[in-house]
Amino acid sequence: AARALARQDLAGERILVTAGPTLEEIDPVRFVSNHSSGKMGYAIARAARRRGAEVVLVAGPTCLDDPWGIETVHVCSAAEMRDAVMARVAASTVIVKAAAVADYRPKSRSAGKIKKSADALVLELEKNPDILSELGGVKGDRVLVGFAAETCELVENARKKLAGKNLDMVVANDIGQPGAGFHVDTNIAKLLYRDGRVEELSLMGKDEMAAIILDRAAELRKLGMR
Ligand code: CTP
Ligand code: CA
């Protein structure tokens, strides 16, 4: 019933959402990753679908079920996420990059399990492609929403990401605050816009925050189409 009652204000929009961490393999047993649960991105994907958008979700490894009515593309590494996302840019009108992409990956993946021998082991990492920056370069009139996870200088750092990656909006998370960290169902964020505005969102559920993020993305879309 809730689904039938939802306002279909995003009908006609094609929304590409990324969620979860990426996982970079060291050997067949081990990997480098991060604490992202995927909950924020999945909440955005579900809410967008309920409101009538066509949604594609590109998801790193999470414990979450595929959402109803949404094409979910499962990826593992940042390189795979990049390819899955770039293949779907042309068909999208709004892109929300909630995924916590691993910044680095092991320089080489060992085909066999690395055996323990020396007392210390040095792992060499190389930089992953920055998917969001690449999207910023080809965005055209699409609305591009990025996230920023920070432990200090939240607004300043998030502003740099907004400008540097050519975004329309940044959802800045202070991951040090209780209620805004990983794996929880709540979040605290500031929304930053190109015109310099900063909108503070108080502690709320991720579903509620997803609704606000989509409201703002829809407004930005209308402004861009004028
Ligand atoms: N992002 C991305 N590709 C990467 C790294 C990050 O697309 N290789 C995206 C994330 O999905 C997020 C945004 O960039 O929407 C910001 O991620 P964040 O980790 O906060 O910022 P970075 O630019 O990676 O900088 P740093 O980790 O040094 O703060
Ligand atoms: Ca990063």
Tab-separated table of C-alpha atoms and ligand atoms in Angstrom:
chain	number	residue	atom	x	y	z
A	1	ALA	CA	0.000	0.000	0.000
A	2	ALA	CA	2.829	2.371	0.885
A	3	ARG	CA	4.306	1.760	-2.544
A	4	ALA	CA	1.041	2.617	-4.275
A	5	LEU	CA	0.673	5.794	-2.227
A	6	ALA	CA	4.170	7.171	-2.815
A	7	ARG	CA	4.205	10.272	-4.952
A	8	GLN	CA	5.723	9.483	-8.358
A	9	ASP	CA	7.671	12.728	-8.558
A	10	LEU	CA	10.765	10.993	-9.957
A	11	ALA	CA	8.939	9.311	-12.845
A	12	GLY	CA	10.995	9.770	-16.016
A	13	GLU	CA	14.286	10.040	-14.113
A	14	ARG	CA	16.922	7.356	-14.566
A	15	ILE	CA	18.978	7.214	-11.417
A	16	LEU	CA	22.295	5.439	-11.092
A	17	VAL	CA	23.288	4.743	-7.498
A	18	THR	CA	26.502	3.185	-6.194
A	19	ALA	CA	26.685	1.674	-2.737
A	20	GLY	CA	28.845	-0.322	-0.393
A	21	PRO	CA	32.595	-0.736	-0.194
A	22	THR	CA	34.903	-2.074	-2.854
A	23	LEU	CA	37.136	-5.007	-2.115
A	24	GLU	CA	40.661	-5.273	-3.473
A	25	GLU	CA	42.203	-8.736	-3.414
A	26	ILE	CA	45.687	-9.381	-2.071
A	27	ASP	CA	45.614	-13.134	-2.726
A	28	PRO	CA	42.826	-15.767	-2.992
A	29	VAL	CA	42.163	-15.428	0.739
A	30	ARG	CA	42.728	-11.788	1.706
A	31	PHE	CA	41.654	-8.322	0.718
A	32	VAL	CA	41.820	-4.583	1.430
A	33	SER	CA	38.448	-2.885	1.978
A	34	ASN	CA	36.589	-0.538	4.363
A	35	HIS	CA	33.680	-0.469	6.818
A	36	SER	CA	30.931	0.696	4.429
A	37	SER	CA	27.689	-1.273	4.962
A	38	GLY	CA	25.918	-0.045	1.826
A	39	LYS	CA	22.871	1.020	3.850
A	40	MET	CA	22.835	4.679	2.752
A	41	GLY	CA	23.115	3.877	-0.963
A	42	TYR	CA	20.545	1.088	-0.799
A	43	ALA	CA	18.140	3.430	1.028
A	44	ILE	CA	18.544	5.996	-1.779
A	45	ALA	CA	17.990	3.361	-4.474
A	46	ARG	CA	14.828	2.029	-2.785
A	47	ALA	CA	13.388	5.495	-2.203
A	48	ALA	CA	14.056	6.538	-5.805
A	49	ARG	CA	12.263	3.429	-7.100
A	50	ARG	CA	9.279	4.045	-4.801
A	51	ARG	CA	9.015	7.569	-6.184
A	52	GLY	CA	8.838	6.333	-9.771
A	53	ALA	CA	12.428	6.538	-11.011
A	54	GLU	CA	14.085	3.848	-13.053
A	55	VAL	CA	16.990	2.795	-10.854
A	56	VAL	CA	20.242	0.951	-11.439
A	57	LEU	CA	22.228	0.066	-8.342
A	58	VAL	CA	25.925	-0.746	-8.691
A	59	ALA	CA	26.900	-2.369	-5.422
A	60	GLY	CA	30.120	-3.543	-3.875
A	61	PRO	CA	29.997	-6.521	-1.495
A	62	THR	CA	27.384	-5.968	1.252
A	63	CYS	CA	25.113	-8.129	3.416
A	64	LEU	CA	21.979	-6.478	2.006
A	65	ASP	CA	19.300	-8.136	-0.160
A	66	ASP	CA	18.808	-6.908	-3.720
A	67	PRO	CA	16.053	-4.275	-3.537
A	68	TRP	CA	12.738	-4.998	-5.225
A	69	GLY	CA	12.282	-3.658	-8.762
A	70	ILE	CA	15.836	-2.455	-9.154
A	71	GLU	CA	18.500	-3.692	-11.547
A	72	THR	CA	21.348	-4.489	-9.141
A	73	VAL	CA	24.813	-4.932	-10.596
A	74	HIS	CA	27.232	-6.612	-8.195
A	75	VAL	CA	30.887	-5.676	-8.399
A	76	CYS	CA	33.902	-6.359	-6.251
A	77	SER	CA	36.854	-4.061	-6.978
A	78	ALA	CA	37.003	-0.346	-7.738
A	79	ALA	CA	38.080	-1.197	-11.294
A	80	GLU	CA	34.935	-3.309	-11.750
A	81	MET	CA	32.767	-0.580	-10.222
A	82	ARG	CA	34.310	1.952	-12.592
A	83	ASP	CA	33.510	-0.166	-15.651
A	84	ALA	CA	29.959	-0.902	-14.479
A	85	VAL	CA	29.308	2.784	-13.770
A	86	MET	CA	30.895	4.225	-16.915
A	87	ALA	CA	28.887	1.788	-19.074
A	88	ARG	CA	25.675	3.229	-17.590
A	89	VAL	CA	26.375	6.970	-17.513
A	90	ALA	CA	24.824	7.718	-20.898
A	91	ALA	CA	21.486	6.223	-19.820
A	92	SER	CA	21.276	8.169	-16.557
A	93	THR	CA	19.866	11.565	-15.595
A	94	VAL	CA	20.993	11.567	-11.968
A	95	ILE	CA	24.018	9.822	-10.427
A	96	VAL	CA	24.444	9.344	-6.686
A	97	LYS	CA	27.830	7.989	-5.630
A	98	ALA	CA	27.316	6.710	-2.131
A	99	ALA	CA	29.892	3.917	-2.485
A	100	ALA	CA	33.038	3.957	-0.368
A	101	VAL	CA	35.524	3.178	-3.114
A	102	ALA	CA	38.886	1.853	-1.884
A	103	ASP	CA	41.457	4.513	-2.729
A	104	TYR	CA	44.245	1.952	-3.212
A	105	ARG	CA	44.606	-1.638	-4.325
A	106	PRO	CA	47.481	-4.092	-4.006
A	107	LYS	CA	49.953	-3.454	-6.795
A	108	SER	CA	49.888	-7.118	-7.668
A	109	ARG	CA	47.514	-9.911	-6.685
A	110	SER	CA	49.261	-13.110	-5.672
A	111	ALA	CA	47.826	-16.120	-7.521
A	112	GLY	CA	48.643	-18.372	-4.590
A	113	LYS	CA	47.984	-17.801	-0.894
A	114	ILE	CA	50.799	-15.762	0.622
A	115	LYS	CA	52.478	-17.910	3.272
A	116	LYS	CA	53.706	-16.409	6.522
A	117	SER	CA	57.467	-16.353	6.860
A	118	ALA	CA	59.185	-13.064	7.764
A	119	ASP	CA	58.141	-11.166	10.925
A	120	ALA	CA	57.042	-8.174	8.874
A	121	LEU	CA	55.323	-7.954	5.510
A	122	VAL	CA	55.173	-4.877	3.304
A	123	LEU	CA	52.174	-4.596	1.030
A	124	GLU	CA	52.606	-2.265	-1.927
A	125	LEU	CA	49.457	-0.413	-2.986
A	126	GLU	CA	48.660	1.629	-6.081
A	127	LYS	CA	45.936	4.217	-6.562
A	128	ASN	CA	42.530	3.223	-7.906
A	129	PRO	CA	40.767	5.323	-10.538
A	130	ASP	CA	38.612	8.074	-9.011
A	131	ILE	CA	35.228	7.185	-10.511
A	132	LEU	CA	33.508	10.321	-9.294
A	133	SER	CA	36.147	12.605	-10.823
A	134	GLU	CA	35.767	10.778	-14.110
A	135	LEU	CA	31.995	11.241	-13.914
A	136	GLY	CA	32.498	14.947	-13.212
A	137	GLY	CA	34.352	15.220	-16.496
A	138	VAL	CA	31.522	13.760	-18.585
A	139	LYS	CA	28.463	14.785	-16.568
A	140	GLY	CA	26.823	17.164	-19.053
A	141	ASP	CA	23.449	18.252	-17.636
A	142	ARG	CA	23.142	15.236	-15.359
A	143	VAL	CA	22.859	15.877	-11.651
A	144	LEU	CA	25.926	14.452	-9.928
A	145	VAL	CA	25.835	13.828	-6.183
A	146	GLY	CA	28.939	12.734	-4.288
A	147	PHE	CA	29.626	11.800	-0.707
A	148	ALA	CA	32.470	12.853	1.528
A	149	ALA	CA	33.529	10.920	4.586
A	150	GLU	CA	35.676	13.008	6.886
A	151	THR	CA	37.031	12.864	10.407
A	152	CYS	CA	38.109	16.538	10.522
A	153	GLU	CA	37.595	19.857	8.661
A	154	LEU	CA	34.325	18.456	7.322
A	155	VAL	CA	33.048	21.446	5.363
A	156	GLU	CA	36.420	22.540	4.028
A	157	ASN	CA	37.331	19.068	2.782
A	158	ALA	CA	33.875	18.436	1.348
A	159	ARG	CA	33.991	21.762	-0.499
A	160	LYS	CA	37.237	20.732	-2.161
A	161	LYS	CA	35.589	17.511	-3.356
A	162	LEU	CA	32.556	19.443	-4.686
A	163	ALA	CA	34.737	21.741	-6.783
A	164	GLY	CA	37.510	19.295	-7.664
A	165	LYS	CA	35.128	16.586	-8.896
A	166	ASN	CA	32.622	18.962	-10.569
A	167	LEU	CA	29.656	17.878	-8.423
A	168	ASP	CA	26.257	19.510	-7.969
A	169	MET	CA	25.957	18.441	-4.353
A	170	VAL	CA	28.045	16.728	-1.698
A	171	VAL	CA	26.654	14.777	1.232
A	172	ALA	CA	29.319	15.371	3.865
A	173	ASN	CA	29.467	12.853	6.690
A	174	ASP	CA	31.389	13.450	9.875
A	175	ILE	CA	32.165	9.789	10.482
A	176	GLY	CA	33.608	10.545	13.912
A	177	GLN	CA	30.200	11.496	15.363
A	178	PRO	CA	28.089	8.884	17.147
A	179	GLY	CA	25.076	8.084	14.958
A	180	ALA	CA	26.903	8.869	11.732
A	181	GLY	CA	29.401	6.042	11.514
A	182	PHE	CA	29.377	2.773	9.646
A	183	HIS	CA	26.786	-0.022	9.875
A	184	VAL	CA	24.256	2.111	11.789
A	185	ASP	CA	20.771	2.943	10.491
A	186	THR	CA	21.141	6.656	11.182
A	187	ASN	CA	23.260	9.409	9.724
A	188	ILE	CA	24.211	13.044	10.314
A	189	ALA	CA	25.265	15.086	7.300
A	190	LYS	CA	25.728	18.472	5.783
A	191	LEU	CA	24.641	19.055	2.194
A	192	LEU	CA	26.913	21.384	0.229
A	193	TYR	CA	25.962	23.043	-3.047
A	194	ARG	CA	27.867	24.786	-5.847
A	195	ASP	CA	26.513	28.187	-4.843
A	196	GLY	CA	28.194	27.851	-1.446
A	197	ARG	CA	25.086	26.957	0.555
A	198	VAL	CA	25.504	24.470	3.391
A	199	GLU	CA	22.399	22.704	4.651
A	200	GLU	CA	22.735	20.977	8.013
A	201	LEU	CA	20.773	17.793	8.515
A	202	SER	CA	20.349	16.579	12.074
A	203	LEU	CA	20.561	12.969	13.249
A	204	MET	CA	17.953	10.977	11.317
A	205	GLY	CA	17.291	7.547	9.831
A	206	LYS	CA	19.031	6.698	6.565
A	207	ASP	CA	15.620	6.274	4.866
A	208	GLU	CA	14.638	9.778	5.924
A	209	MET	CA	17.969	11.161	4.748
A	210	ALA	CA	17.604	9.329	1.439
A	211	ALA	CA	14.280	11.131	0.883
A	212	ILE	CA	15.886	14.532	1.478
A	213	ILE	CA	18.861	13.789	-0.798
A	214	LEU	CA	16.420	12.820	-3.577
A	215	ASP	CA	14.276	15.928	-2.957
A	216	ARG	CA	17.360	18.105	-3.425
A	217	ALA	CA	18.594	16.163	-6.460
A	218	ALA	CA	15.156	16.578	-8.070
A	219	GLU	CA	15.256	20.350	-7.416
A	220	LEU	CA	18.728	20.587	-8.960
A	221	ARG	CA	17.476	18.640	-11.976
A	222	LYS	CA	14.595	21.099	-12.479
A	223	LEU	CA	16.937	24.084	-12.152
A	224	GLY	CA	19.286	22.525	-14.715
A	225	MET	CA	16.470	21.908	-17.210
A	226	ARG	CA	15.229	25.496	-17.205
B	1	CTP	N1	35.112	8.082	-4.997
B	1	CTP	C1	35.176	7.490	-6.244
B	1	CTP	N2	36.297	6.805	-6.628
B	1	CTP	C2	37.369	6.713	-5.794
B	1	CTP	C3	37.316	7.331	-4.535
B	1	CTP	C4	36.161	8.009	-4.151
B	1	CTP	O1	34.204	7.554	-6.999
B	1	CTP	N3	38.447	6.053	-6.195
B	1	CTP	C5	33.909	8.846	-4.633
B	1	CTP	C6	33.085	8.244	-3.499
B	1	CTP	O2	32.101	7.380	-4.027
B	1	CTP	C7	32.465	9.472	-2.847
B	1	CTP	C8	33.462	10.563	-3.120
B	1	CTP	O3	34.308	10.108	-4.188
B	1	CTP	O4	31.246	9.834	-3.454
B	1	CTP	C9	34.321	10.976	-1.973
B	1	CTP	O5	34.965	9.874	-1.397
B	1	CTP	P1	35.983	10.132	-0.214
B	1	CTP	O6	36.659	8.851	0.132
B	1	CTP	O7	35.293	10.904	0.874
B	1	CTP	O8	37.021	11.171	-0.880
B	1	CTP	P2	38.326	10.970	-1.733
B	1	CTP	O9	38.200	11.865	-2.924
B	1	CTP	O10	38.606	9.535	-1.997
B	1	CTP	O11	39.439	11.600	-0.790
B	1	CTP	P3	39.946	11.086	0.663
B	1	CTP	O12	39.587	9.642	0.839
B	1	CTP	O13	41.408	11.340	0.641
B	1	CTP	O14	39.235	11.978	1.681
B	2	CA	CA	38.629	7.943	-0.332
